[in-house]
PDB file of C-alpha atoms in Angstrom:
ATOM      1  CA  LYS A  11       0.000   0.000   0.000  1.00  0.00           C
ATOM      2  CA  GLN A  12       2.790   2.424   0.859  1.00  0.00           C
ATOM      3  CA  TRP A  13       4.398   1.817  -2.525  1.00  0.00           C
ATOM      4  CA  ILE A  14       1.135   2.393  -4.431  1.00  0.00           C
ATOM      5  CA  ASN A  15       0.399   5.548  -2.450  1.00  0.00           C
ATOM      6  CA  ALA A  16       3.894   6.929  -3.039  1.00  0.00           C
ATOM      7  CA  GLU A  17       3.783   6.190  -6.772  1.00  0.00           C
ATOM      8  CA  SER A  18       0.242   7.530  -7.147  1.00  0.00           C
ATOM      9  CA  MET A  19       1.019  10.719  -5.244  1.00  0.00           C
ATOM     10  CA  GLY A  20       4.124  11.277  -7.346  1.00  0.00           C
ATOM     11  CA  ILE A  21       2.169  10.961 -10.584  1.00  0.00           C
ATOM     12  CA  LEU A  22      -0.621  13.187  -9.304  1.00  0.00           C
ATOM     13  CA  ARG A  23       1.868  15.825  -8.163  1.00  0.00           C
ATOM     14  CA  LEU A  24       3.419  15.934 -11.633  1.00  0.00           C
ATOM     15  CA  TRP A  25       0.001  16.115 -13.235  1.00  0.00           C
ATOM     16  CA  PHE A  26      -1.259  18.938 -11.024  1.00  0.00           C
ATOM     17  CA  ASP A  27       1.983  20.934 -11.195  1.00  0.00           C
ATOM     18  CA  TYR A  28       2.530  20.711 -14.943  1.00  0.00           C
ATOM     19  CA  SER A  29      -1.134  21.370 -15.689  1.00  0.00           C
ATOM     20  CA  THR A  30      -1.389  24.515 -13.582  1.00  0.00           C
ATOM     21  CA  VAL A  31      -2.309  27.548 -15.645  1.00  0.00           C
ATOM     22  CA  ASN A  32      -1.133  31.000 -14.581  1.00  0.00           C
ATOM     23  CA  LYS A  33      -3.144  34.193 -14.718  1.00  0.00           C
ATOM     24  CA  ILE A  34      -2.127  35.104 -18.271  1.00  0.00           C
ATOM     25  CA  GLY A  35      -3.177  31.712 -19.582  1.00  0.00           C
ATOM     26  CA  GLY A  36       0.129  29.879 -19.987  1.00  0.00           C
ATOM     27  CA  ASP A  37       1.540  26.891 -18.131  1.00  0.00           C
ATOM     28  CA  LEU A  38       3.755  27.481 -15.168  1.00  0.00           C
ATOM     29  CA  PRO A  39       7.415  26.900 -16.038  1.00  0.00           C
ATOM     30  CA  SER A  40       8.987  23.594 -15.147  1.00  0.00           C
ATOM     31  CA  ARG A  41      11.621  23.626 -12.421  1.00  0.00           C
ATOM     32  CA  SER A  42      14.324  23.296 -15.073  1.00  0.00           C
ATOM     33  CA  SER A  43      13.018  26.216 -17.153  1.00  0.00           C
ATOM     34  CA  ASN A  44      15.285  29.134 -17.965  1.00  0.00           C
ATOM     35  CA  PRO A  45      14.499  32.026 -15.581  1.00  0.00           C
ATOM     36  CA  LYS A  46      14.647  34.439 -18.510  1.00  0.00           C
ATOM     37  CA  SER A  47      11.860  32.507 -20.200  1.00  0.00           C
ATOM     38  CA  ALA A  48       9.729  32.738 -17.082  1.00  0.00           C
ATOM     39  CA  ASN A  49      10.413  36.470 -16.832  1.00  0.00           C
ATOM     40  CA  SER A  50       9.490  37.078 -20.447  1.00  0.00           C
ATOM     41  CA  ARG A  51       6.243  35.184 -19.940  1.00  0.00           C
ATOM     42  CA  SER A  52       5.403  37.254 -16.901  1.00  0.00           C
ATOM     43  CA  ASN A  53       5.547  40.270 -19.213  1.00  0.00           C
ATOM     44  CA  GLY A  54       2.837  38.766 -21.417  1.00  0.00           C
ATOM     45  CA  SER A  55       4.749  36.613 -23.900  1.00  0.00           C
ATOM     46  CA  LEU A  56       3.812  33.081 -24.914  1.00  0.00           C
ATOM     47  CA  ALA A  57       4.298  30.154 -22.538  1.00  0.00           C
ATOM     48  CA  ASN A  58       7.606  28.351 -22.380  1.00  0.00           C
ATOM     49  CA  PRO A  59       7.409  25.687 -25.166  1.00  0.00           C
ATOM     50  CA  SER A  60       9.312  23.169 -23.032  1.00  0.00           C
ATOM     51  CA  SER A  61       6.888  23.606 -20.154  1.00  0.00           C
ATOM     52  CA  THR A  62       3.902  23.408 -22.473  1.00  0.00           C
ATOM     53  CA  ASN A  63       5.210  20.179 -23.978  1.00  0.00           C
ATOM     54  CA  ASN A  64       5.654  18.697 -20.504  1.00  0.00           C
ATOM     55  CA  SER A  65       2.126  19.719 -19.567  1.00  0.00           C
ATOM     56  CA  ASN A  66       0.657  18.204 -22.715  1.00  0.00           C
ATOM     57  CA  ALA A  67       2.640  14.995 -22.262  1.00  0.00           C
ATOM     58  CA  VAL A  68       1.530  14.500 -18.653  1.00  0.00           C
ATOM     59  CA  MET A  69      -2.082  15.290 -19.563  1.00  0.00           C
ATOM     60  CA  ALA A  70      -1.991  12.808 -22.435  1.00  0.00           C
ATOM     61  CA  VAL A  71      -0.736  10.072 -20.116  1.00  0.00           C
ATOM     62  CA  MET A  72      -3.498  10.744 -17.581  1.00  0.00           C
ATOM     63  CA  LEU A  73      -6.230  10.769 -20.224  1.00  0.00           C
ATOM     64  CA  ASP A  74      -4.944   7.533 -21.704  1.00  0.00           C
ATOM     65  CA  TYR A  75      -4.299   5.569 -18.523  1.00  0.00           C
ATOM     66  CA  TRP A  76      -6.720   6.567 -15.778  1.00  0.00           C
ATOM     67  CA  LYS A  77      -9.412   4.137 -16.932  1.00  0.00           C
ATOM     68  CA  ARG A  78      -6.889   1.318 -17.104  1.00  0.00           C
ATOM     69  CA  LEU A  79      -6.303   1.414 -13.358  1.00  0.00           C
ATOM     70  CA  PRO A  80      -8.792  -0.457 -11.159  1.00  0.00           C
ATOM     71  CA  ALA A  81     -11.021   1.727  -9.015  1.00  0.00           C
ATOM     72  CA  TYR A  82      -9.472   0.494  -5.753  1.00  0.00           C
ATOM     73  CA  GLN A  83      -6.144   2.104  -6.692  1.00  0.00           C
ATOM     74  CA  TRP A  84      -7.848   5.463  -7.252  1.00  0.00           C
ATOM     75  CA  MET A  85      -9.750   4.965  -4.004  1.00  0.00           C
ATOM     76  CA  THR A  86      -6.441   5.070  -2.113  1.00  0.00           C
ATOM     77  CA  VAL A  87      -5.915   8.676  -3.267  1.00  0.00           C
ATOM     78  CA  LEU A  88      -9.538   9.855  -3.474  1.00  0.00           C
ATOM     79  CA  PRO A  89      -9.090  12.527  -0.743  1.00  0.00           C
ATOM     80  CA  GLN A  90      -6.149  13.979  -2.679  1.00  0.00           C
ATOM     81  CA  LEU A  91      -8.177  13.994  -5.899  1.00  0.00           C
ATOM     82  CA  ILE A  92     -11.092  15.716  -4.171  1.00  0.00           C
ATOM     83  CA  SER A  93      -8.785  18.309  -2.628  1.00  0.00           C
ATOM     84  CA  ARG A  94      -7.731  19.467  -6.109  1.00  0.00           C
ATOM     85  CA  ILE A  95     -11.233  19.697  -7.576  1.00  0.00           C
ATOM     86  CA  GLY A  96     -10.719  23.472  -7.648  1.00  0.00           C
ATOM     87  CA  HIS A  97      -7.686  23.220  -9.957  1.00  0.00           C
ATOM     88  CA  ASN A  98      -7.527  26.064 -12.459  1.00  0.00           C
ATOM     89  CA  ASN A  99      -7.059  23.817 -15.503  1.00  0.00           C
ATOM     90  CA  GLU A 100     -10.509  22.869 -16.814  1.00  0.00           C
ATOM     91  CA  GLN A 101      -9.263  19.687 -18.463  1.00  0.00           C
ATOM     92  CA  VAL A 102      -7.751  18.529 -15.175  1.00  0.00           C
ATOM     93  CA  VAL A 103     -10.985  19.241 -13.319  1.00  0.00           C
ATOM     94  CA  HIS A 104     -13.018  17.431 -15.995  1.00  0.00           C
ATOM     95  CA  THR A 105     -10.795  14.374 -15.608  1.00  0.00           C
ATOM     96  CA  LEU A 106     -10.904  14.552 -11.799  1.00  0.00           C
ATOM     97  CA  VAL A 107     -14.707  14.589 -11.908  1.00  0.00           C
ATOM     98  CA  HIS A 108     -14.775  11.437 -14.016  1.00  0.00           C
ATOM     99  CA  ILE A 109     -12.163   9.620 -11.926  1.00  0.00           C
ATOM    100  CA  ALA A 110     -14.087  10.424  -8.739  1.00  0.00           C
ATOM    101  CA  ALA A 111     -17.347   9.284 -10.372  1.00  0.00           C
ATOM    102  CA  TYR A 112     -15.599   6.072 -11.448  1.00  0.00           C
ATOM    103  CA  VAL A 113     -14.672   5.407  -7.813  1.00  0.00           C
ATOM    104  CA  VAL A 114     -18.168   6.259  -6.539  1.00  0.00           C
ATOM    105  CA  ILE A 115     -19.689   3.798  -9.013  1.00  0.00           C
ATOM    106  CA  ALA A 116     -17.320   1.070  -7.829  1.00  0.00           C
ATOM    107  CA  TYR A 117     -17.514   1.815  -4.075  1.00  0.00           C
ATOM    108  CA  PRO A 118     -20.527   4.049  -3.379  1.00  0.00           C
ATOM    109  CA  HIS A 119     -20.759   3.235   0.327  1.00  0.00           C
ATOM    110  CA  GLN A 120     -17.156   4.252   0.955  1.00  0.00           C
ATOM    111  CA  ALA A 121     -16.537   6.976  -1.633  1.00  0.00           C
ATOM    112  CA  LEU A 122     -19.649   8.997  -0.822  1.00  0.00           C
ATOM    113  CA  TRP A 123     -18.162   9.953   2.540  1.00  0.00           C
ATOM    114  CA  SER A 124     -15.495  11.867   0.580  1.00  0.00           C
ATOM    115  CA  VAL A 125     -17.715  13.256  -2.176  1.00  0.00           C
ATOM    116  CA  LEU A 126     -20.897  14.335  -0.365  1.00  0.00           C
ATOM    117  CA  PRO A 127     -19.094  16.905   1.845  1.00  0.00           C
ATOM    118  CA  VAL A 128     -17.831  18.584  -1.346  1.00  0.00           C
ATOM    119  CA  VAL A 129     -21.440  19.171  -2.396  1.00  0.00           C
ATOM    120  CA  LYS A 130     -22.040  20.901   0.939  1.00  0.00           C
ATOM    121  CA  SER A 131     -19.000  23.160   0.520  1.00  0.00           C
ATOM    122  CA  GLY A 132     -19.507  26.852   1.152  1.00  0.00           C
ATOM    123  CA  ILE A 133     -17.475  27.548  -1.988  1.00  0.00           C
ATOM    124  CA  ASP A 134     -19.907  27.531  -4.890  1.00  0.00           C
ATOM    125  CA  SER A 135     -17.404  26.271  -7.453  1.00  0.00           C
ATOM    126  CA  ARG A 136     -16.438  23.278  -5.285  1.00  0.00           C
ATOM    127  CA  SER A 137     -20.063  22.491  -4.532  1.00  0.00           C
ATOM    128  CA  ALA A 138     -20.853  22.560  -8.256  1.00  0.00           C
ATOM    129  CA  LYS A 139     -18.027  20.129  -9.013  1.00  0.00           C
ATOM    130  CA  GLY A 140     -19.277  17.837  -6.270  1.00  0.00           C
ATOM    131  CA  MET A 141     -22.664  17.832  -7.975  1.00  0.00           C
ATOM    132  CA  ASP A 142     -20.958  17.061 -11.288  1.00  0.00           C
ATOM    133  CA  ILE A 143     -19.307  14.009  -9.707  1.00  0.00           C
ATOM    134  CA  LEU A 144     -22.625  12.702  -8.411  1.00  0.00           C
ATOM    135  CA  LYS A 145     -24.372  13.416 -11.725  1.00  0.00           C
ATOM    136  CA  ALA A 146     -21.718  11.430 -13.592  1.00  0.00           C
ATOM    137  CA  ALA A 147     -21.828   8.621 -11.014  1.00  0.00           C
ATOM    138  CA  LYS A 148     -25.614   8.275 -11.261  1.00  0.00           C
ATOM    139  CA  LYS A 149     -25.242   7.357 -14.933  1.00  0.00           C
ATOM    140  CA  GLY A 150     -23.323   4.252 -13.923  1.00  0.00           C
ATOM    141  CA  LEU A 151     -25.255   3.326 -10.787  1.00  0.00           C
ATOM    142  CA  GLY A 152     -28.429   1.345 -10.555  1.00  0.00           C
ATOM    143  CA  GLU A 153     -31.562   2.403  -8.722  1.00  0.00           C
ATOM    144  CA  GLU A 154     -30.122   1.263  -5.403  1.00  0.00           C
ATOM    145  CA  GLY A 155     -26.979   3.327  -5.875  1.00  0.00           C
ATOM    146  CA  VAL A 156     -28.903   6.457  -6.829  1.00  0.00           C
ATOM    147  CA  SER A 157     -31.097   5.978  -3.759  1.00  0.00           C
ATOM    148  CA  LEU A 158     -27.964   5.654  -1.605  1.00  0.00           C
ATOM    149  CA  ILE A 159     -26.718   9.037  -2.879  1.00  0.00           C
ATOM    150  CA  GLN A 160     -30.039  10.683  -2.057  1.00  0.00           C
ATOM    151  CA  LYS A 161     -30.262   9.143   1.405  1.00  0.00           C
ATOM    152  CA  GLY A 162     -26.618   9.902   2.087  1.00  0.00           C
ATOM    153  CA  ALA A 163     -27.162  13.579   1.261  1.00  0.00           C
ATOM    154  CA  VAL A 164     -30.117  13.762   3.659  1.00  0.00           C
ATOM    155  CA  LEU A 165     -28.096  12.022   6.380  1.00  0.00           C
ATOM    156  CA  LEU A 166     -25.208  14.425   5.926  1.00  0.00           C
ATOM    157  CA  ASP A 167     -27.572  17.397   6.263  1.00  0.00           C
ATOM    158  CA  GLN A 168     -28.788  16.066   9.579  1.00  0.00           C
ATOM    159  CA  LEU A 169     -25.281  15.292  10.819  1.00  0.00           C
ATOM    160  CA  ILE A 170     -24.252  18.858   9.991  1.00  0.00           C
ATOM    161  CA  GLU A 171     -27.271  20.118  11.913  1.00  0.00           C
ATOM    162  CA  LEU A 172     -26.319  17.876  14.838  1.00  0.00           C
ATOM    163  CA  ALA A 173     -22.765  19.214  14.830  1.00  0.00           C
ATOM    164  CA  THR A 174     -23.793  22.867  14.610  1.00  0.00           C
ATOM    165  CA  THR A 175     -26.728  22.883  17.015  1.00  0.00           C
ATOM    166  CA  ASP A 176     -26.218  25.331  19.862  1.00  0.00           C
ATOM    167  CA  ILE A 177     -26.832  23.478  23.105  1.00  0.00           C
ATOM    168  CA  PRO A 178     -27.712  25.730  26.065  1.00  0.00           C
ATOM    169  CA  ALA A 179     -25.342  25.308  28.982  1.00  0.00           C
ATOM    170  CA  SER A 180     -28.324  24.754  31.235  1.00  0.00           C
ATOM    171  CA  LYS A 181     -29.421  21.676  29.290  1.00  0.00           C
ATOM    172  CA  LYS A 182     -27.982  18.627  31.012  1.00  0.00           C
ATOM    173  CA  SER A 183     -29.235  15.902  28.676  1.00  0.00           C
ATOM    174  CA  LEU A 184     -30.338  15.441  25.089  1.00  0.00           C
ATOM    175  CA  SER A 185     -32.817  13.111  23.491  1.00  0.00           C
ATOM    176  CA  MET A 186     -32.649  11.865  19.905  1.00  0.00           C
ATOM    177  CA  ALA A 187     -36.435  11.654  19.813  1.00  0.00           C
ATOM    178  CA  ALA A 188     -36.996  15.171  21.135  1.00  0.00           C
ATOM    179  CA  ASP A 189     -33.937  17.133  19.988  1.00  0.00           C
ATOM    180  CA  PHE A 190     -32.938  15.396  16.773  1.00  0.00           C
ATOM    181  CA  ALA A 191     -36.123  13.728  15.620  1.00  0.00           C
ATOM    182  CA  ARG A 192     -35.371  14.071  11.904  1.00  0.00           C
ATOM    183  CA  LEU A 193     -31.999  12.373  12.327  1.00  0.00           C
ATOM    184  CA  ARG A 194     -33.594   9.588  14.358  1.00  0.00           C
ATOM    185  CA  ARG A 195     -36.170   8.960  11.633  1.00  0.00           C
ATOM    186  CA  LEU A 196     -33.388   8.217   9.144  1.00  0.00           C
ATOM    187  CA  ALA A 197     -32.458   5.024  10.994  1.00  0.00           C
ATOM    188  CA  PRO A 198     -31.810   2.428   9.784  1.00  0.00           C
ATOM    189  CA  SER A 199     -29.619   3.990   7.100  1.00  0.00           C
ATOM    190  CA  PRO A 200     -27.969   2.212   4.154  1.00  0.00           C
ATOM    191  CA  MET A 201     -24.887   4.425   4.605  1.00  0.00           C
ATOM    192  CA  ILE A 202     -21.997   2.652   6.285  1.00  0.00           C
ATOM    193  CA  MET A 203     -20.499   3.860   9.524  1.00  0.00           C
ATOM    194  CA  PRO A 204     -17.490   6.022   8.531  1.00  0.00           C
ATOM    195  CA  LEU A 205     -15.033   4.042  10.611  1.00  0.00           C
ATOM    196  CA  GLN A 206     -11.400   3.954   9.551  1.00  0.00           C
ATOM    197  CA  ASN A 207     -11.353   0.205   8.977  1.00  0.00           C
ATOM    198  CA  GLU A 208     -14.515   0.483   6.857  1.00  0.00           C
ATOM    199  CA  LEU A 209     -13.002   3.187   4.623  1.00  0.00           C
ATOM    200  CA  THR A 210      -9.476   1.792   4.313  1.00  0.00           C
ATOM    201  CA  VAL A 211      -8.725   0.003   1.045  1.00  0.00           C
ATOM    202  CA  THR A 212      -7.391  -3.554   1.261  1.00  0.00           C
ATOM    203  CA  LEU A 213      -4.858  -4.069  -1.522  1.00  0.00           C
ATOM    204  CA  PRO A 214      -3.814  -7.357  -3.166  1.00  0.00           C
ATOM    205  CA  VAL A 215      -1.205  -9.108  -1.048  1.00  0.00           C
ATOM    206  CA  ASN A 216       1.003  -9.826  -4.061  1.00  0.00           C
ATOM    207  CA  GLY A 217       1.131  -6.140  -4.980  1.00  0.00           C
ATOM    208  CA  ARG A 218      -0.106  -6.793  -8.505  1.00  0.00           C
ATOM    209  CA  THR A 219      -3.002  -5.072 -10.228  1.00  0.00           C
ATOM    210  CA  ASP A 220      -6.074  -7.291  -9.973  1.00  0.00           C
ATOM    211  CA  LEU A 221      -9.282  -6.158 -11.645  1.00  0.00           C
ATOM    212  CA  THR A 222     -11.305  -8.720  -9.647  1.00  0.00           C
ATOM    213  CA  HIS A 223      -9.835  -7.773  -6.257  1.00  0.00           C
ATOM    214  CA  LEU A 224     -12.283  -7.138  -3.395  1.00  0.00           C
ATOM    215  CA  ALA A 225     -11.035  -3.943  -1.766  1.00  0.00           C
ATOM    216  CA  PHE A 226     -13.612  -3.872   1.036  1.00  0.00           C
ATOM    217  CA  ALA A 227     -15.445  -6.353   3.210  1.00  0.00           C
ATOM    218  CA  VAL A 228     -18.679  -7.732   1.812  1.00  0.00           C
ATOM    219  CA  ASN A 229     -20.547  -7.333   5.100  1.00  0.00           C
ATOM    220  CA  LEU A 230     -20.949  -3.591   5.669  1.00  0.00           C
ATOM    221  CA  ILE A 231     -21.528  -1.964   9.043  1.00  0.00           C
ATOM    222  CA  THR A 232     -24.430   0.455   8.564  1.00  0.00           C
TER     223      THR A 232
END
C-alpha cells in the first residue's frame, strides 16, 4: 500500500503541477526552465514551449491511462483527488470529476463519505463540481446506488445540523427523539459507519493489479 500511495502521489503531483495555468493563460514553467523565459512570460509573452510540452505529455498520459487502473487504486488517493477539484485547468478538473465518479460507481458506500461533503462546501465552485461528480456517477449506478446518494445527502444534512446545534449550557441531557427527531427517523440507514477500517482500502497481497480484487469487506456496518 505504501508503494502504491507513493507512486500515485508522485504521478498526481506531476500532473497537477505541470497542468497549472497561470493568470495570463500559460503553463507554469517547469523547475528546469530558464528564468529568462519565465520572466518574459510574466511580461505577457507566450508560454515556455518546453513547459507546455511537458504539460501536454503529462495530460496525455493521464487521459490515456486513468481508466486502465482499477477503481481500488484510485480509491487510495480519493481525498487527494477531491482536494484538487478546484484546480484552475478545466481539463484537469473534468478528468478529476470522471475519476471520482468512477470510484463512486465502484464503491458508493465508501466513496460517498469523501464526495458528499464537497457538495455541501460553502465555496460555490467546489459544490458545483461535487454535484458534477454525483451526476456522472448516477449514470453508472443502478436504482439502489442512486437511492444511496439521495439518502446519504439527507443524512449528511442532519449530521451537519447535529454538529452545529447550539446546546444551552443549562441543558444537562439530550434526546434523539426530542432534539434530533429528523436524524432519528433516518435510521436504519444504508450508509456505512465512517469508521477507519470500513473506509481503508485492502490491496492485493502480491502487490499486482487485480481487476477482480475485493477492496472492502462484503458485510458492511451500517
